[in-house]
Coordinates of C-alpha atoms and ligand atoms in Angstrom, one line a residue:
M503 CA 13.6 14.3 17.1
I504 CA 17.5 13.4 16.9
P505 CA 19.8 12.5 14.1
M506 CA 20.5 8.8 14.0
K507 CA 23.5 7.3 12.4
I508 CA 23.0 4.6 9.8
K509 CA 26.7 4.3 8.8
D510 CA 29.7 6.5 8.8
D511 CA 28.5 10.0 7.6
V512 CA 24.9 8.9 6.8
F513 CA 22.1 9.7 9.3
S514 CA 18.5 9.3 9.6
L515 CA 16.4 12.6 10.4
R516 CA 12.9 10.9 11.2
A517 CA 9.9 12.8 12.3
A518 CA 7.6 10.4 14.0
H519 CA 3.9 10.9 14.2
W520 CA 3.0 8.6 17.0
D521 CA -0.7 9.5 17.3
R522 CA -1.7 10.1 13.6
K523 CA -4.9 8.1 13.1
L524 CA -5.6 8.5 9.5
F525 CA -3.6 9.4 6.4
D526 CA -5.2 11.5 3.7
E527 CA -8.3 11.4 6.0
L528 CA -8.9 7.8 4.6
V529 CA -6.2 5.4 5.6
P530 CA -6.3 4.0 9.1
L531 CA -3.0 4.1 10.7
P532 CA -3.0 1.7 13.9
G533 CA 0.6 2.2 14.4
G534 CA 1.0 5.8 13.5
T535 CA 3.7 6.5 10.8
T536 CA 7.1 8.2 10.4
Y537 CA 8.3 10.7 7.5
N538 CA 12.1 10.0 7.0
S539 CA 14.5 12.3 5.7
Y540 CA 18.5 11.2 5.3
L541 CA 21.6 13.2 5.6
V542 CA 24.6 12.2 3.6
K543 CA 28.0 14.0 4.3
G544 CA 30.5 13.6 1.7
S545 CA 34.2 14.7 1.7
D546 CA 33.3 17.5 -0.7
K547 CA 29.6 18.1 -0.5
T548 CA 26.6 17.4 1.7
A549 CA 23.1 16.1 0.5
L550 CA 19.5 15.8 2.1
I551 CA 17.2 13.1 0.9
D552 CA 13.9 14.0 1.2
T553 CA 12.4 16.2 3.8
V554 CA 9.2 15.7 6.1
Y555 CA 5.2 16.3 6.6
P556 CA 4.7 20.1 6.7
L557 CA 3.4 20.0 10.4
K558 CA 6.7 18.5 11.6
T559 CA 9.0 21.0 9.8
S560 CA 10.0 22.8 13.0
G561 CA 11.2 19.7 14.8
F562 CA 12.9 18.6 11.8
I563 CA 15.0 22.0 11.1
D564 CA 16.0 21.8 14.6
A565 CA 17.3 18.2 14.2
L566 CA 19.1 19.4 10.8
K567 CA 21.1 22.1 12.9
K568 CA 21.8 19.4 15.6
T569 CA 23.8 17.7 12.7
G570 CA 26.4 20.6 12.7
I571 CA 26.4 21.1 9.2
S572 CA 27.2 24.5 7.9
K573 CA 26.3 24.2 4.4
L574 CA 23.9 22.0 2.4
D575 CA 24.7 21.5 -1.2
Y576 CA 21.6 19.3 -2.7
I577 CA 18.1 18.5 -1.2
V578 CA 17.3 15.2 -3.1
A579 CA 13.6 15.1 -3.8
N580 CA 12.6 11.4 -4.4
H581 CA 8.8 12.5 -4.8
A582 CA 6.7 15.4 -4.8
E583 CA 4.1 14.4 -2.5
Q584 CA 4.0 16.9 0.5
D585 CA 4.9 14.2 3.4
H586 CA 8.2 14.2 1.8
S587 CA 8.5 17.4 -0.3
G588 CA 6.5 19.7 2.4
S589 CA 9.6 21.1 4.4
I590 CA 11.7 21.8 1.3
P591 CA 11.0 25.5 1.4
A592 CA 11.9 25.7 5.2
V593 CA 15.2 23.9 4.3
L594 CA 15.9 26.5 1.4
E595 CA 15.3 29.1 3.8
L596 CA 18.0 27.8 6.1
F597 CA 20.3 27.1 3.1
P598 CA 19.4 29.3 0.3
D599 CA 22.2 28.1 -1.9
A600 CA 21.3 24.5 -1.9
K601 CA 19.8 23.0 -5.2
V602 CA 17.0 20.5 -5.4
V603 CA 18.0 17.6 -7.2
T604 CA 15.1 15.5 -8.9
N605 CA 13.7 14.5 -12.1
A606 CA 11.6 16.6 -14.5
T607 CA 8.0 15.4 -13.4
C608 CA 9.0 15.8 -9.8
R609 CA 10.3 19.1 -10.6
R610 CA 7.1 20.2 -12.4
L611 CA 5.0 19.0 -9.4
I612 CA 7.0 20.6 -6.6
C613 CA 7.0 24.0 -8.5
E614 CA 3.2 23.8 -9.2
M615 CA 2.6 22.7 -5.3
L616 CA 5.0 24.4 -3.1
P617 CA 6.6 27.8 -3.1
V618 CA 10.1 26.5 -4.6
D619 CA 11.6 28.8 -7.4
A620 CA 12.2 26.9 -10.6
G621 CA 15.8 28.0 -10.8
A622 CA 16.5 26.2 -7.5
F623 CA 16.6 22.9 -9.1
I624 CA 18.9 20.5 -10.8
E625 CA 17.3 18.2 -13.2
V626 CA 18.3 14.3 -13.1
K627 CA 17.5 11.5 -15.6
D628 CA 17.6 7.6 -14.8
G629 CA 21.1 6.6 -14.2
D630 CA 22.7 10.1 -13.6
R631 CA 25.1 10.4 -10.7
I632 CA 26.1 13.2 -8.5
S633 CA 29.3 13.2 -6.7
L634 CA 29.8 14.1 -2.9
G635 CA 33.3 13.6 -2.9
N636 CA 34.1 10.2 -1.4
K637 CA 30.3 9.4 -1.7
T638 CA 28.3 8.9 -4.9
L639 CA 24.4 9.3 -5.5
R640 CA 22.9 7.5 -8.3
F641 CA 19.1 8.0 -9.3
L642 CA 16.8 5.4 -10.5
L643 CA 13.5 6.7 -12.0
T644 CA 10.8 4.2 -10.5
P645 CA 7.6 5.9 -11.7
W646 CA 4.4 5.0 -10.1
V647 CA 5.5 3.7 -6.8
H648 CA 3.5 6.0 -5.7
W649 CA 3.0 8.9 -8.3
P650 CA 4.5 9.5 -11.6
D651 CA 7.6 11.4 -10.3
T652 CA 8.8 8.9 -7.8
M653 CA 12.4 7.9 -8.0
V654 CA 15.0 6.0 -5.8
T655 CA 18.5 7.3 -4.6
Y656 CA 21.3 4.8 -4.4
L657 CA 24.2 5.7 -2.3
E658 CA 26.9 3.6 -4.0
E659 CA 29.7 3.4 -1.6
D660 CA 27.6 2.4 1.4
R661 CA 25.2 0.4 -0.6
I662 CA 22.0 2.0 0.6
A663 CA 18.7 2.5 -1.5
F664 CA 16.6 5.4 -0.3
T665 CA 13.3 4.3 -1.5
C666 CA 10.9 7.0 -0.3
D667 CA 7.3 5.3 -0.6
F668 CA 8.5 2.3 -1.9
L669 CA 9.0 -0.5 0.5
G670 CA 7.9 1.7 3.3
A671 CA 5.6 1.1 6.2
H672 CA 3.0 3.4 8.5
L673 CA 4.8 2.3 11.6
A674 CA 6.3 4.8 14.3
T675 CA 8.7 3.3 16.3
S676 CA 11.8 4.5 18.3
D677 CA 14.1 1.9 16.5
L678 CA 16.2 3.0 13.6
F679 CA 16.3 -0.2 12.1
V680 CA 13.7 -3.2 11.8
I681 CA 13.8 -5.2 15.1
D682 CA 10.6 -6.9 15.1
E683 CA 10.0 -8.4 11.4
A684 CA 6.6 -10.0 12.2
R685 CA 5.4 -6.6 13.2
L686 CA 6.9 -4.8 10.3
E687 CA 5.3 -7.3 7.8
T688 CA 2.0 -6.7 9.1
A689 CA 2.5 -2.9 8.6
A690 CA 4.3 -3.4 5.4
K691 CA 1.5 -5.4 4.0
R692 CA -1.2 -2.8 5.1
Y693 CA 0.9 -0.1 3.5
Y694 CA 1.4 -1.9 0.2
A695 CA -2.4 -2.7 0.1
E696 CA -3.2 0.9 0.6
I697 CA -0.5 2.6 -1.2
M698 CA 1.2 0.3 -3.8
M699 CA -1.2 -2.4 -4.8
P700 CA -3.0 0.0 -7.4
Y701 CA 0.5 0.3 -9.3
R702 CA 1.3 -3.7 -8.8
P703 CA 3.1 -4.0 -12.3
H704 CA 5.2 -1.0 -11.5
S705 CA 6.1 -2.0 -8.0
R706 CA 7.2 -5.1 -9.7
K707 CA 9.4 -3.4 -12.1
A708 CA 10.9 -1.2 -9.4
L709 CA 11.7 -4.2 -7.5
Q710 CA 13.6 -6.0 -10.3
R711 CA 15.7 -2.5 -10.5
L712 CA 16.7 -2.7 -7.0
A713 CA 17.4 -6.4 -7.3
G714 CA 20.2 -5.5 -9.7
L715 CA 22.0 -3.4 -6.8
E716 CA 24.2 -4.4 -4.1
L717 CA 22.4 -3.5 -1.0
D718 CA 23.2 -3.3 2.8
C719 CA 20.2 -1.2 3.8
I720 CA 16.9 0.0 2.3
A721 CA 16.0 3.4 3.9
P722 CA 12.4 4.3 3.1
G723 CA 10.4 7.2 3.6
H724 CA 8.1 5.9 6.0
G725 CA 8.8 3.2 9.0
P726 CA 12.2 1.6 10.0
V727 CA 15.2 1.1 7.9
H728 CA 15.8 -2.2 6.5
A729 CA 19.1 -3.8 7.5
R730 CA 18.2 -7.1 6.0
P731 CA 16.6 -5.9 2.5
A732 CA 16.0 -9.5 1.4
F733 CA 13.2 -9.5 4.1
I734 CA 11.0 -6.8 2.6
M735 CA 12.2 -7.5 -0.9
D736 CA 10.9 -11.2 -0.6
L737 CA 7.6 -10.0 0.8
Y738 CA 7.0 -7.7 -2.2
R739 CA 8.2 -10.4 -4.6
E740 CA 4.9 -12.5 -3.1
W741 CA 2.6 -9.6 -3.0
T742 CA 3.4 -8.2 -6.6
S743 CA 3.4 -11.7 -8.2
D744 CA 0.3 -13.1 -10.0
T745 CA -0.2 -15.8 -7.5
V746 CA -3.3 -16.0 -5.5
K747 CA -4.1 -17.9 -2.4
P748 CA -7.3 -20.2 -2.0
E749 CA -8.7 -17.5 0.0
V750 CA -12.3 -16.0 0.1
V751 CA -12.8 -12.4 1.2
I752 CA -16.6 -11.6 2.3
A753 CA -17.5 -8.1 2.5
Y754 CA -21.0 -7.8 3.8
V755 CA -23.8 -5.8 5.3
S756 CA -27.0 -7.0 6.7
M757 CA -30.1 -4.9 7.6
Y758 CA -32.6 -7.6 8.8
E759 CA -29.9 -10.5 9.3
S760 CA -30.9 -12.4 6.0
T761 CA -27.8 -11.3 4.3
A762 CA -25.8 -12.3 7.4
I763 CA -27.4 -15.8 7.6
M764 CA -26.6 -16.2 3.9
V765 CA -23.0 -15.2 4.6
E766 CA -22.5 -17.7 7.6
Y767 CA -24.2 -20.4 5.7
L768 CA -21.9 -19.8 2.7
M769 CA -18.6 -19.5 4.9
D770 CA -19.2 -23.0 6.3
R771 CA -19.6 -24.4 3.0
L772 CA -16.5 -22.8 1.6
A773 CA -14.7 -24.0 4.8
E774 CA -15.9 -27.5 4.2
K775 CA -14.5 -27.5 0.8
G776 CA -10.9 -26.4 2.2
L777 CA -11.1 -22.6 1.4
S778 CA -9.9 -19.8 3.8
V779 CA -12.6 -17.4 4.3
R780 CA -12.3 -13.8 5.8
P781 CA -15.6 -12.2 6.5
F782 CA -15.8 -8.5 6.9
N783 CA -19.0 -6.7 8.3
V784 CA -17.9 -3.5 6.6
V785 CA -20.1 -1.3 8.6
E786 CA -17.4 -1.5 11.3
A787 CA -14.5 -3.1 9.6
D788 CA -11.2 -1.5 9.3
S789 CA -10.5 -0.6 5.5
G790 CA -6.8 -1.5 5.9
D791 CA -7.5 -5.0 7.1
L792 CA -10.0 -5.4 4.3
A793 CA -7.3 -4.1 1.9
M794 CA -4.7 -6.4 3.3
A795 CA -6.8 -9.3 2.9
L796 CA -7.3 -8.6 -0.8
V797 CA -3.6 -9.0 -1.6
D798 CA -3.5 -12.5 -1.7
A799 CA -7.2 -13.7 -1.9
S800 CA -8.3 -15.4 -4.9
T801 CA -12.0 -14.6 -4.7
V802 CA -14.2 -11.7 -3.1
V803 CA -17.8 -12.0 -2.3
F804 CA -20.0 -9.0 -1.6
G805 CA -23.0 -9.4 0.7
T806 CA -25.4 -7.0 0.5
P807 CA -29.2 -6.2 0.9
A808 CA -30.8 -3.9 -1.7
V809 CA -31.1 -0.3 -0.8
L810 CA -33.3 1.7 -3.2
A811 CA -32.7 -1.0 -5.9
G812 CA -29.0 -0.9 -5.8
P813 CA -26.4 -2.1 -3.1
H814 CA -26.2 -0.9 0.5
P815 CA -23.9 2.4 0.2
S816 CA -21.3 0.8 2.6
I817 CA -20.8 -2.3 0.0
A818 CA -21.1 0.4 -2.8
Y819 CA -18.0 2.1 -1.1
V820 CA -16.1 -1.5 -0.7
A821 CA -16.9 -1.9 -4.5
Y822 CA -15.2 1.5 -5.1
L823 CA -12.2 0.7 -3.2
V824 CA -11.9 -2.9 -4.9
N825 CA -12.0 -1.1 -8.2
V826 CA -9.3 1.7 -7.3
L827 CA -7.0 -0.7 -5.2
V828 CA -7.0 -3.5 -8.3
P829 CA -6.3 -6.4 -6.4
K830 CA -5.2 -9.8 -8.2
T831 CA -8.6 -11.2 -7.4
R832 CA -9.8 -13.6 -10.0
F833 CA -13.1 -14.8 -9.0
A834 CA -16.1 -12.8 -7.7
A835 CA -20.0 -13.0 -6.6
V836 CA -22.6 -11.0 -4.9
I837 CA -25.1 -12.6 -2.6
G838 CA -27.8 -10.9 -0.5
S839 CA -31.5 -10.1 -0.2
F840 CA -34.0 -7.8 -1.3
G841 CA -37.6 -6.5 -0.6
W842 CA -39.4 -5.3 -3.6
G843 CA -36.7 -5.4 -6.1
G844 CA -33.4 -4.2 -7.5
Q845 CA -30.5 -4.9 -9.9
V846 CA -27.8 -5.0 -7.3
P847 CA -25.4 -7.7 -8.6
E848 CA -25.3 -5.9 -12.0
A849 CA -24.8 -2.6 -10.2
I850 CA -22.0 -3.9 -8.1
K851 CA -20.0 -5.2 -11.2
K852 CA -20.5 -2.1 -13.2
M853 CA -18.9 -0.2 -10.1
M854 CA -15.4 -2.4 -10.8
P855 CA -14.4 -2.1 -14.4
Q856 CA -10.6 -2.4 -13.3
L857 CA -11.5 -5.5 -11.5
K858 CA -10.5 -8.4 -13.9
A859 CA -12.5 -11.3 -12.2
T860 CA -14.9 -14.0 -13.3
F861 CA -18.2 -13.2 -11.9
F862 CA -20.0 -16.4 -10.6
E863 CA -24.0 -16.5 -10.7
P864 CA -25.3 -14.3 -8.0
V865 CA -27.5 -15.6 -5.2
M866 CA -30.2 -13.0 -4.3
A867 CA -33.0 -13.9 -2.1
R868 CA -36.4 -12.0 -1.3
G869 CA -36.4 -11.3 2.3
V870 CA -35.2 -14.3 4.4
G871 CA -33.7 -17.1 2.3
R872 CA -35.5 -20.4 1.8
Q873 CA -34.4 -23.8 0.7
D874 CA -33.7 -22.7 -2.8
T875 CA -31.6 -19.9 -1.4
L876 CA -29.5 -22.6 0.4
A877 CA -29.3 -24.7 -2.6
A878 CA -28.0 -21.6 -4.7
L879 CA -25.4 -20.9 -2.1
D880 CA -24.4 -24.6 -2.4
R881 CA -23.9 -24.2 -6.1
L882 CA -21.8 -21.0 -5.4
A883 CA -19.7 -22.7 -3.0
D884 CA -19.1 -25.4 -5.9
D885 CA -18.3 -23.1 -8.4
I886 CA -15.8 -21.3 -6.1
A887 CA -14.2 -24.4 -5.0
R888 CA -13.8 -25.8 -8.4
A889 CA -12.3 -22.3 -9.6
N890 CA -9.8 -22.5 -6.8
F891 CA -8.9 -26.2 -6.8
P892 CA -9.2 -27.0 -10.6
D893 CA -7.3 -30.1 -10.3
A894 CA -9.0 -31.5 -7.5
K895 CA -11.1 -34.8 -8.1
A896 CA -14.7 -33.7 -9.0
E897 CA -15.9 -35.5 -6.2
K898 CA -19.4 -34.4 -4.5
A899 CA -19.0 -32.5 -1.5
V900 CA -20.6 -34.0 1.7
P901 CA -23.9 -32.6 2.0
A902 CA -24.2 -30.0 4.4
P903 CA -26.8 -30.1 7.2
V904 CA -29.8 -27.3 6.0
P905 CA -30.7 -25.1 8.6
A906 CA -34.1 -24.1 9.1
I907 CA -34.7 -20.6 8.0
G908 CA -37.6 -18.6 6.6
Ligands
FEO669 FE1 4.6 9.2 1.3 FE2 3.3 9.3 -1.7 O1 3.7 10.0 -0.1

């Protein structure tokens, strides 16, 4: 870990976690991640902005020493979650006179979670400034991008926004700045889907606040630095908007292939009607890929057999995720099969009180579907197409060839 220069007297101190596979034992990390801290040396005072994940503290402290600073005046904490605040106690051990600068909510959380004395803080409010001499830090409170405490620190003279979780990406790279925008876009979308989508209105507000700043760089708490802020801001504008795409996510599980056959049939009918379809066999699917697909999709279909009169547990897990991720999905449906009975569609709908979607008539078949099942799937495909293309002519779709099942 080495200090890397962003601008004169502004450095990145980034702890890469190349081989981390899961965040929070939940979120897959196909490209690893980084925890980013930044050092700003003013003519009078020096500030550290955020720290790193506790496991990376030792290398981080070594890198901080390599910067050659003999004193540290401020440790700005943009967010209390420990992947950013976890090394504050170690930094205070090295620089006991430094003050932790943060807002009231973040201060309370840090005091409750970490061994940091309440007297070590300077509390700031929205719009407050701290002078480092020839450099000035301004604090913008941006709650709920990720927790209620989150804020952005803006370095006025250098036009850099230090955004912590906001606009970040779980991507470990040796490049200080974003070089491969396509790769970054995928990582940033995955990150948005998993971390920010539940707080979409708050992300939109935070974005509007950043849009009012002159920006040369956006320096997030995860992933590389954006030297072209418009790139990530334009992506967030699209993701946080209310606009959906005519895409159908089908999350399904099949035990005896009956549900899988129904999914295949529905996919073909939807594709014929001009809809993009993304199937996920959720037993093996990466939950991050599924979350990403939900960022833009207008429609989600749950395909499940009945298990003990309810949905398959893997689909119940997906319904739980959809409920907490709160995608902007507008339409939903349940299809699948059952043996002796069950109330599967009702049970799935009840699991997602936060999903503000219109549910179409479900299609549930006993065992292997028959001709009436296929006719019901045709009707569902019509419903989905009509909802997605309300201005299209009400022309009858070309009748689909009916495969022999059951
Ligand atoms: Fe990267 Fe909310 O912590």
